[in-house]
């Protein structure tokens, strides 16, 4: 796969991630461009070999300085340790940084200096041309203050670690082996089934046409019900004795 070009997976939504074959997983920041609004979801690792790929892919569609918002779904280093590197290019406070209150408390520990806009369950962000992003909290999946984002135009969910997967045999789009790769990720990393059930109940009336997780593969509409059924069937908390 060409490591210098972003791939448009939906209307204005670009995959700007990479697959780390040695580690057996992919890291998937996504870029959403709507008019002057340029939103980067879960920007990623600060390791030079990771950051340079993400940077190059973003630059294949738009200059980094044009980013207007960064959304961070939880505080893990694989999705937000690179934010200070983006600050060096865009400038501190020259973009909006969005997270839940609980996530926002931990972000300064990475040396992030941009002020954080905190969001709550159900908040809607309006982008250029009236395109709307809804934020949905996902408690304990897998962090107390985790949330996901939902693009109302394309009905795409940026699901962070939910629907994520570990796989040495990675594809950009989920195939028939994906639910097994999801299982390997979820069973140890999610502590309790009630967190999944509660989230599934919360989103049951939300129409989903695409899911973009932070690891693993992009899930197209035809695979969503299969992946949702799998998610509900996992025996999570597998490291508990
Ligand atoms: Fe995580
Ligand atoms: Fe992650």
PDB file of C-alpha atoms and ligand atoms in Angstrom:
ATOM      1  CA  UNK A   1       0.000   0.000   0.000  1.00  0.00           C
ATOM      2  CA  UNK A   2       1.197   3.511  -0.850  1.00  0.00           C
ATOM      3  CA  UNK A   3       2.307   5.074   2.451  1.00  0.00           C
ATOM      4  CA  UNK A   4       2.188   8.610   1.085  1.00  0.00           C
ATOM      5  CA  UNK A   5      -1.463   9.012   0.053  1.00  0.00           C
ATOM      6  CA  UNK A   6      -4.649   9.380   2.073  1.00  0.00           C
ATOM      7  CA  UNK A   7      -7.528   7.141   1.002  1.00  0.00           C
ATOM      8  CA  UNK A   8     -11.032   8.599   0.804  1.00  0.00           C
ATOM      9  CA  UNK A   9     -13.341   6.047   2.427  1.00  0.00           C
ATOM     10  CA  UNK A  10     -16.499   8.169   2.336  1.00  0.00           C
ATOM     11  CA  UNK A  11     -17.657  11.638   1.289  1.00  0.00           C
ATOM     12  CA  UNK A  12     -14.879  13.928   2.604  1.00  0.00           C
ATOM     13  CA  UNK A  13     -13.573  11.266   5.010  1.00  0.00           C
ATOM     14  CA  UNK A  14      -9.979  10.120   4.560  1.00  0.00           C
ATOM     15  CA  UNK A  15      -8.101   7.252   6.197  1.00  0.00           C
ATOM     16  CA  UNK A  16      -4.672   8.674   7.060  1.00  0.00           C
ATOM     17  CA  UNK A  17      -3.390   5.708   9.085  1.00  0.00           C
ATOM     18  CA  UNK A  18      -0.955   2.875   8.623  1.00  0.00           C
ATOM     19  CA  UNK A  19      -0.641  -0.807   9.295  1.00  0.00           C
ATOM     20  CA  UNK A  20       2.176  -1.798  11.627  1.00  0.00           C
ATOM     21  CA  UNK A  21       2.810  -5.340  10.475  1.00  0.00           C
ATOM     22  CA  UNK A  22       5.382  -6.050  13.205  1.00  0.00           C
ATOM     23  CA  UNK A  23       2.934  -5.076  15.933  1.00  0.00           C
ATOM     24  CA  UNK A  24       0.018  -6.826  14.184  1.00  0.00           C
ATOM     25  CA  UNK A  25      -2.313  -3.881  14.248  1.00  0.00           C
ATOM     26  CA  UNK A  26      -3.129  -0.724  12.388  1.00  0.00           C
ATOM     27  CA  UNK A  27      -3.424   2.775  13.738  1.00  0.00           C
ATOM     28  CA  UNK A  28      -6.189   4.743  12.077  1.00  0.00           C
ATOM     29  CA  UNK A  29      -6.459   8.504  12.347  1.00  0.00           C
ATOM     30  CA  UNK A  30      -9.186   9.906  10.060  1.00  0.00           C
ATOM     31  CA  UNK A  31      -9.484  13.303   8.438  1.00  0.00           C
ATOM     32  CA  UNK A  32     -12.859  14.873   7.616  1.00  0.00           C
ATOM     33  CA  UNK A  33     -12.963  17.832   5.255  1.00  0.00           C
ATOM     34  CA  UNK A  34     -16.112  19.876   4.780  1.00  0.00           C
ATOM     35  CA  UNK A  35     -15.521  23.309   3.249  1.00  0.00           C
ATOM     36  CA  UNK A  36     -13.203  25.217   5.580  1.00  0.00           C
ATOM     37  CA  UNK A  37     -13.785  22.710   8.406  1.00  0.00           C
ATOM     38  CA  UNK A  38     -10.936  20.219   8.638  1.00  0.00           C
ATOM     39  CA  UNK A  39     -11.317  17.739  11.479  1.00  0.00           C
ATOM     40  CA  UNK A  40      -8.694  15.183  12.492  1.00  0.00           C
ATOM     41  CA  UNK A  41      -9.954  12.307  14.649  1.00  0.00           C
ATOM     42  CA  UNK A  42      -7.530  10.508  17.017  1.00  0.00           C
ATOM     43  CA  UNK A  43      -4.320  11.818  15.396  1.00  0.00           C
ATOM     44  CA  UNK A  44      -2.043   9.067  16.665  1.00  0.00           C
ATOM     45  CA  UNK A  45       1.393   8.148  17.929  1.00  0.00           C
ATOM     46  CA  UNK A  46       4.361  10.522  18.211  1.00  0.00           C
ATOM     47  CA  UNK A  47       6.929   7.913  17.125  1.00  0.00           C
ATOM     48  CA  UNK A  48       8.667   9.443  14.084  1.00  0.00           C
ATOM     49  CA  UNK A  49       8.052   6.343  11.954  1.00  0.00           C
ATOM     50  CA  UNK A  50       4.314   6.614  12.695  1.00  0.00           C
ATOM     51  CA  UNK A  51       3.880  10.392  12.769  1.00  0.00           C
ATOM     52  CA  UNK A  52       5.677  10.943   9.453  1.00  0.00           C
ATOM     53  CA  UNK A  53       3.274   8.600   7.653  1.00  0.00           C
ATOM     54  CA  UNK A  54       0.185  10.308   9.095  1.00  0.00           C
ATOM     55  CA  UNK A  55       1.627  13.748   8.327  1.00  0.00           C
ATOM     56  CA  UNK A  56       2.475  12.833   4.745  1.00  0.00           C
ATOM     57  CA  UNK A  57      -0.982  11.356   4.167  1.00  0.00           C
ATOM     58  CA  UNK A  58      -2.743  14.445   5.515  1.00  0.00           C
ATOM     59  CA  UNK A  59      -0.505  16.626   3.343  1.00  0.00           C
ATOM     60  CA  UNK A  60      -1.528  14.556   0.306  1.00  0.00           C
ATOM     61  CA  UNK A  61      -4.979  16.176   0.618  1.00  0.00           C
ATOM     62  CA  UNK A  62      -4.539  19.420   2.596  1.00  0.00           C
ATOM     63  CA  UNK A  63      -1.766  21.423   4.336  1.00  0.00           C
ATOM     64  CA  UNK A  64      -1.516  20.519   8.053  1.00  0.00           C
ATOM     65  CA  UNK A  65      -1.991  24.219   8.956  1.00  0.00           C
ATOM     66  CA  UNK A  66      -5.549  24.020   7.584  1.00  0.00           C
ATOM     67  CA  UNK A  67      -6.655  21.638  10.360  1.00  0.00           C
ATOM     68  CA  UNK A  68      -9.342  23.429  12.361  1.00  0.00           C
ATOM     69  CA  UNK A  69     -10.187  20.745  14.915  1.00  0.00           C
ATOM     70  CA  UNK A  70      -8.705  17.677  16.535  1.00  0.00           C
ATOM     71  CA  UNK A  71     -11.106  15.280  18.248  1.00  0.00           C
ATOM     72  CA  UNK A  72      -9.659  12.909  20.850  1.00  0.00           C
ATOM     73  CA  UNK A  73     -11.917  10.002  21.829  1.00  0.00           C
ATOM     74  CA  UNK A  74      -9.870   8.943  24.860  1.00  0.00           C
ATOM     75  CA  UNK A  75      -6.443   9.604  26.294  1.00  0.00           C
ATOM     76  CA  UNK A  76      -4.336   6.645  25.116  1.00  0.00           C
ATOM     77  CA  UNK A  77      -0.915   7.559  23.633  1.00  0.00           C
ATOM     78  CA  UNK A  78      -1.580   5.662  20.398  1.00  0.00           C
ATOM     79  CA  UNK A  79      -4.257   8.215  19.541  1.00  0.00           C
ATOM     80  CA  UNK A  80      -3.127  11.518  21.029  1.00  0.00           C
ATOM     81  CA  UNK A  81       0.603  11.590  21.864  1.00  0.00           C
ATOM     82  CA  UNK A  82       1.262  13.313  18.523  1.00  0.00           C
ATOM     83  CA  UNK A  83      -0.856  16.383  19.356  1.00  0.00           C
ATOM     84  CA  UNK A  84       2.170  18.472  20.547  1.00  0.00           C
ATOM     85  CA  UNK A  85       3.786  17.766  17.143  1.00  0.00           C
ATOM     86  CA  UNK A  86       0.656  19.074  15.409  1.00  0.00           C
ATOM     87  CA  UNK A  87       0.747  22.103  17.737  1.00  0.00           C
ATOM     88  CA  UNK A  88       4.286  22.860  16.478  1.00  0.00           C
ATOM     89  CA  UNK A  89       2.928  23.090  12.926  1.00  0.00           C
ATOM     90  CA  UNK A  90      -0.557  24.563  13.424  1.00  0.00           C
ATOM     91  CA  UNK A  91       0.229  26.647  16.514  1.00  0.00           C
ATOM     92  CA  UNK A  92      -1.031  26.336  20.082  1.00  0.00           C
ATOM     93  CA  UNK A  93      -4.713  27.344  20.258  1.00  0.00           C
ATOM     94  CA  UNK A  94      -4.876  27.759  16.463  1.00  0.00           C
ATOM     95  CA  UNK A  95      -7.238  24.790  16.266  1.00  0.00           C
ATOM     96  CA  UNK A  96     -10.043  23.528  18.454  1.00  0.00           C
ATOM     97  CA  UNK A  97      -9.206  20.503  20.596  1.00  0.00           C
ATOM     98  CA  UNK A  98     -12.258  18.449  21.536  1.00  0.00           C
ATOM     99  CA  UNK A  99     -12.577  15.781  24.234  1.00  0.00           C
ATOM    100  CA  UNK A 100     -14.832  14.829  27.134  1.00  0.00           C
ATOM    101  CA  UNK A 101     -14.114  16.338  30.527  1.00  0.00           C
ATOM    102  CA  UNK A 102     -12.502  13.144  31.872  1.00  0.00           C
ATOM    103  CA  UNK A 103     -10.251  12.782  28.841  1.00  0.00           C
ATOM    104  CA  UNK A 104      -9.376  16.495  28.994  1.00  0.00           C
ATOM    105  CA  UNK A 105      -7.910  16.092  32.487  1.00  0.00           C
ATOM    106  CA  UNK A 106      -5.220  13.728  31.184  1.00  0.00           C
ATOM    107  CA  UNK A 107      -4.272  15.409  27.886  1.00  0.00           C
ATOM    108  CA  UNK A 108      -1.954  18.068  29.425  1.00  0.00           C
ATOM    109  CA  UNK A 109       0.332  15.219  30.598  1.00  0.00           C
ATOM    110  CA  UNK A 110       1.434  14.822  26.973  1.00  0.00           C
ATOM    111  CA  UNK A 111       2.629  18.436  26.959  1.00  0.00           C
ATOM    112  CA  UNK A 112      -0.450  19.548  25.007  1.00  0.00           C
ATOM    113  CA  UNK A 113      -0.921  23.279  25.566  1.00  0.00           C
ATOM    114  CA  UNK A 114      -4.010  24.057  23.478  1.00  0.00           C
ATOM    115  CA  UNK A 115      -7.112  24.815  25.508  1.00  0.00           C
ATOM    116  CA  UNK A 116      -9.595  21.926  25.389  1.00  0.00           C
ATOM    117  CA  UNK A 117     -13.255  22.269  24.465  1.00  0.00           C
ATOM    118  CA  UNK A 118     -15.128  19.660  26.492  1.00  0.00           C
ATOM    119  CA  UNK A 119     -18.188  17.919  25.086  1.00  0.00           C
ATOM    120  CA  UNK A 120     -20.968  15.878  26.624  1.00  0.00           C
ATOM    121  CA  UNK A 121     -23.215  13.071  25.481  1.00  0.00           C
ATOM    122  CA  UNK A 122     -25.429  14.172  22.574  1.00  0.00           C
ATOM    123  CA  UNK A 123     -23.594  17.430  21.856  1.00  0.00           C
ATOM    124  CA  UNK A 124     -23.624  18.380  18.186  1.00  0.00           C
ATOM    125  CA  UNK A 125     -20.831  20.225  16.426  1.00  0.00           C
ATOM    126  CA  UNK A 126     -21.775  22.155  13.318  1.00  0.00           C
ATOM    127  CA  UNK A 127     -19.198  22.268  10.546  1.00  0.00           C
ATOM    128  CA  UNK A 128     -19.183  24.255   7.305  1.00  0.00           C
ATOM    129  CA  UNK A 129     -22.167  23.717   5.000  1.00  0.00           C
ATOM    130  CA  UNK A 130     -24.271  22.621   7.976  1.00  0.00           C
ATOM    131  CA  UNK A 131     -22.580  19.206   8.243  1.00  0.00           C
ATOM    132  CA  UNK A 132     -23.076  17.953  11.797  1.00  0.00           C
ATOM    133  CA  UNK A 133     -21.025  15.707  14.063  1.00  0.00           C
ATOM    134  CA  UNK A 134     -22.696  14.236  17.131  1.00  0.00           C
ATOM    135  CA  UNK A 135     -20.646  13.132  20.139  1.00  0.00           C
ATOM    136  CA  UNK A 136     -21.789  10.053  22.025  1.00  0.00           C
ATOM    137  CA  UNK A 137     -20.192   8.993  25.292  1.00  0.00           C
ATOM    138  CA  UNK A 138     -19.158   5.325  25.550  1.00  0.00           C
ATOM    139  CA  UNK A 139     -18.334   4.829  29.253  1.00  0.00           C
ATOM    140  CA  UNK A 140     -15.797   2.093  30.061  1.00  0.00           C
ATOM    141  CA  UNK A 141     -15.214   1.296  26.360  1.00  0.00           C
ATOM    142  CA  UNK A 142     -12.455   1.101  27.296  1.00  0.00           C
ATOM    143  CA  UNK A 143     -11.943   4.249  29.400  1.00  0.00           C
ATOM    144  CA  UNK A 144     -14.468   5.826  31.800  1.00  0.00           C
ATOM    145  CA  UNK A 145     -14.548   9.079  29.825  1.00  0.00           C
ATOM    146  CA  UNK A 146     -14.396   7.610  26.309  1.00  0.00           C
ATOM    147  CA  UNK A 147     -16.630   8.900  23.541  1.00  0.00           C
ATOM    148  CA  UNK A 148     -17.252   8.341  19.830  1.00  0.00           C
ATOM    149  CA  UNK A 149     -18.219  10.727  17.014  1.00  0.00           C
ATOM    150  CA  UNK A 150     -20.992  10.337  14.445  1.00  0.00           C
ATOM    151  CA  UNK A 151     -21.052  12.152  11.113  1.00  0.00           C
ATOM    152  CA  UNK A 152     -24.726  12.742  10.423  1.00  0.00           C
ATOM    153  CA  UNK A 153     -24.158  13.353   6.699  1.00  0.00           C
ATOM    154  CA  UNK A 154     -22.647   9.973   5.822  1.00  0.00           C
ATOM    155  CA  UNK A 155     -23.916   8.121   8.928  1.00  0.00           C
ATOM    156  CA  UNK A 156     -20.342   7.189   9.782  1.00  0.00           C
ATOM    157  CA  UNK A 157     -19.280   6.444  13.339  1.00  0.00           C
ATOM    158  CA  UNK A 158     -15.687   7.154  14.367  1.00  0.00           C
ATOM    159  CA  UNK A 159     -15.750   4.494  17.048  1.00  0.00           C
ATOM    160  CA  UNK A 160     -12.226   4.726  18.508  1.00  0.00           C
ATOM    161  CA  UNK A 161     -11.385   1.381  20.183  1.00  0.00           C
ATOM    162  CA  UNK A 162     -14.932  -0.012  19.811  1.00  0.00           C
ATOM    163  CA  UNK A 163     -15.078  -2.345  16.769  1.00  0.00           C
ATOM    164  CA  UNK A 164     -11.255  -2.245  16.752  1.00  0.00           C
ATOM    165  CA  UNK A 165      -9.174  -5.310  15.929  1.00  0.00           C
ATOM    166  CA  UNK A 166      -5.732  -6.845  16.096  1.00  0.00           C
ATOM    167  CA  UNK A 167      -4.695  -8.623  12.954  1.00  0.00           C
ATOM    168  CA  UNK A 168      -1.462  -9.547  11.205  1.00  0.00           C
ATOM    169  CA  UNK A 169      -3.558 -10.064   8.057  1.00  0.00           C
ATOM    170  CA  UNK A 170      -4.790  -6.478   7.734  1.00  0.00           C
ATOM    171  CA  UNK A 171      -7.094  -5.036   5.074  1.00  0.00           C
ATOM    172  CA  UNK A 172      -8.400  -1.478   4.830  1.00  0.00           C
ATOM    173  CA  UNK A 173     -11.972  -2.801   4.694  1.00  0.00           C
ATOM    174  CA  UNK A 174     -13.302  -5.475   7.039  1.00  0.00           C
ATOM    175  CA  UNK A 175     -13.671  -8.903   5.437  1.00  0.00           C
ATOM    176  CA  UNK A 176     -15.192 -12.186   6.644  1.00  0.00           C
ATOM    177  CA  UNK A 177     -12.303 -12.750   9.110  1.00  0.00           C
ATOM    178  CA  UNK A 178     -12.788  -9.405  10.830  1.00  0.00           C
ATOM    179  CA  UNK A 179     -15.046 -10.472  13.704  1.00  0.00           C
ATOM    180  CA  UNK A 180     -12.380 -12.914  14.910  1.00  0.00           C
ATOM    181  CA  UNK A 181      -9.770 -10.117  14.780  1.00  0.00           C
ATOM    182  CA  UNK A 182     -12.226  -7.949  16.764  1.00  0.00           C
ATOM    183  CA  UNK A 183     -12.638 -10.681  19.367  1.00  0.00           C
ATOM    184  CA  UNK A 184      -8.887 -10.814  20.018  1.00  0.00           C
ATOM    185  CA  UNK A 185      -8.949  -7.081  20.709  1.00  0.00           C
ATOM    186  CA  UNK A 186     -12.160  -6.768  22.750  1.00  0.00           C
ATOM    187  CA  UNK A 187     -12.101  -9.792  25.047  1.00  0.00           C
ATOM    188  CA  UNK A 188      -9.035  -8.696  27.021  1.00  0.00           C
ATOM    189  CA  UNK A 189      -9.488  -4.914  26.709  1.00  0.00           C
ATOM    190  CA  UNK A 190     -13.119  -4.506  27.706  1.00  0.00           C
ATOM    191  CA  UNK A 191     -13.719  -5.379  31.332  1.00  0.00           C
ATOM    192  CA  UNK A 192     -17.464  -5.944  31.477  1.00  0.00           C
ATOM    193  CA  UNK A 193     -20.260  -6.849  29.073  1.00  0.00           C
ATOM    194  CA  UNK A 194     -22.624  -4.284  30.620  1.00  0.00           C
ATOM    195  CA  UNK A 195     -20.511  -1.494  29.069  1.00  0.00           C
ATOM    196  CA  UNK A 196     -21.065  -2.974  25.596  1.00  0.00           C
ATOM    197  CA  UNK A 197     -24.773  -3.638  26.193  1.00  0.00           C
ATOM    198  CA  UNK A 198     -25.326  -0.110  27.471  1.00  0.00           C
ATOM    199  CA  UNK A 199     -23.563   1.428  24.469  1.00  0.00           C
ATOM    200  CA  UNK A 200     -25.384  -0.831  21.989  1.00  0.00           C
ATOM    201  CA  UNK A 201     -28.696   0.185  23.558  1.00  0.00           C
ATOM    202  CA  UNK A 202     -27.764   3.861  23.386  1.00  0.00           C
ATOM    203  CA  UNK A 203     -27.006   3.744  19.650  1.00  0.00           C
ATOM    204  CA  UNK A 204     -29.784   1.330  18.630  1.00  0.00           C
ATOM    205  CA  UNK A 205     -31.816   4.045  16.867  1.00  0.00           C
ATOM    206  CA  UNK A 206     -28.828   5.621  15.153  1.00  0.00           C
ATOM    207  CA  UNK A 207     -28.518   4.619  11.524  1.00  0.00           C
ATOM    208  CA  UNK A 208     -25.035   3.354  10.714  1.00  0.00           C
ATOM    209  CA  UNK A 209     -23.654   3.108   7.198  1.00  0.00           C
ATOM    210  CA  UNK A 210     -19.958   2.958   8.066  1.00  0.00           C
ATOM    211  CA  UNK A 211     -17.809   2.419  11.151  1.00  0.00           C
ATOM    212  CA  UNK A 212     -14.265   3.791  11.295  1.00  0.00           C
ATOM    213  CA  UNK A 213     -12.392   2.293  14.270  1.00  0.00           C
ATOM    214  CA  UNK A 214      -9.011   3.460  15.531  1.00  0.00           C
ATOM    215  CA  UNK A 215      -7.417   0.019  14.986  1.00  0.00           C
ATOM    216  CA  UNK A 216      -8.358  -2.638  12.488  1.00  0.00           C
ATOM    217  CA  UNK A 217     -10.455  -2.070   9.381  1.00  0.00           C
ATOM    218  CA  UNK A 218     -13.148   0.263   8.109  1.00  0.00           C
ATOM    219  CA  UNK A 219     -16.506  -1.507   8.364  1.00  0.00           C
ATOM    220  CA  UNK A 220     -18.832  -0.960   5.397  1.00  0.00           C
ATOM    221  CA  UNK A 221     -22.629  -1.041   5.681  1.00  0.00           C
ATOM    222  CA  UNK A 222     -22.999  -4.681   4.610  1.00  0.00           C
ATOM    223  CA  UNK A 223     -20.708  -5.872   7.447  1.00  0.00           C
ATOM    224  CA  UNK A 224     -22.105  -3.723  10.266  1.00  0.00           C
ATOM    225  CA  UNK A 225     -24.820  -6.066  11.589  1.00  0.00           C
ATOM    226  CA  UNK A 226     -22.381  -9.006  11.611  1.00  0.00           C
ATOM    227  CA  UNK A 227     -19.814  -6.953  13.554  1.00  0.00           C
ATOM    228  CA  UNK A 228     -22.475  -5.671  15.974  1.00  0.00           C
ATOM    229  CA  UNK A 229     -23.689  -9.225  16.652  1.00  0.00           C
ATOM    230  CA  UNK A 230     -20.100 -10.303  17.258  1.00  0.00           C
ATOM    231  CA  UNK A 231     -19.497  -7.380  19.629  1.00  0.00           C
ATOM    232  CA  UNK A 232     -22.530  -8.399  21.692  1.00  0.00           C
ATOM    233  CA  UNK A 233     -21.362 -12.008  21.855  1.00  0.00           C
ATOM    234  CA  UNK A 234     -17.798 -11.491  23.090  1.00  0.00           C
ATOM    235  CA  UNK A 235     -16.750 -12.938  26.439  1.00  0.00           C
ATOM    236  CA  UNK A 236     -15.059  -9.784  27.648  1.00  0.00           C
ATOM    237  CA  UNK A 237     -12.989  -9.406  30.814  1.00  0.00           C
ATOM    238  CA  UNK A 238     -11.000 -12.444  29.751  1.00  0.00           C
ATOM    239  CA  UNK A 239      -8.020 -11.605  31.982  1.00  0.00           C
ATOM    240  CA  UNK A 240     -10.157 -11.613  35.132  1.00  0.00           C
ATOM    241  CA  UNK A 241      -9.773 -14.703  37.303  1.00  0.00           C
TER     242      UNK A 241
HETATM  243 FE1  LIG B   1      -7.341   2.814  23.796  1.00  0.00          FE
HETATM  244 FE1  LIG B   2      -6.323   2.360  20.663  1.00  0.00          FE
END
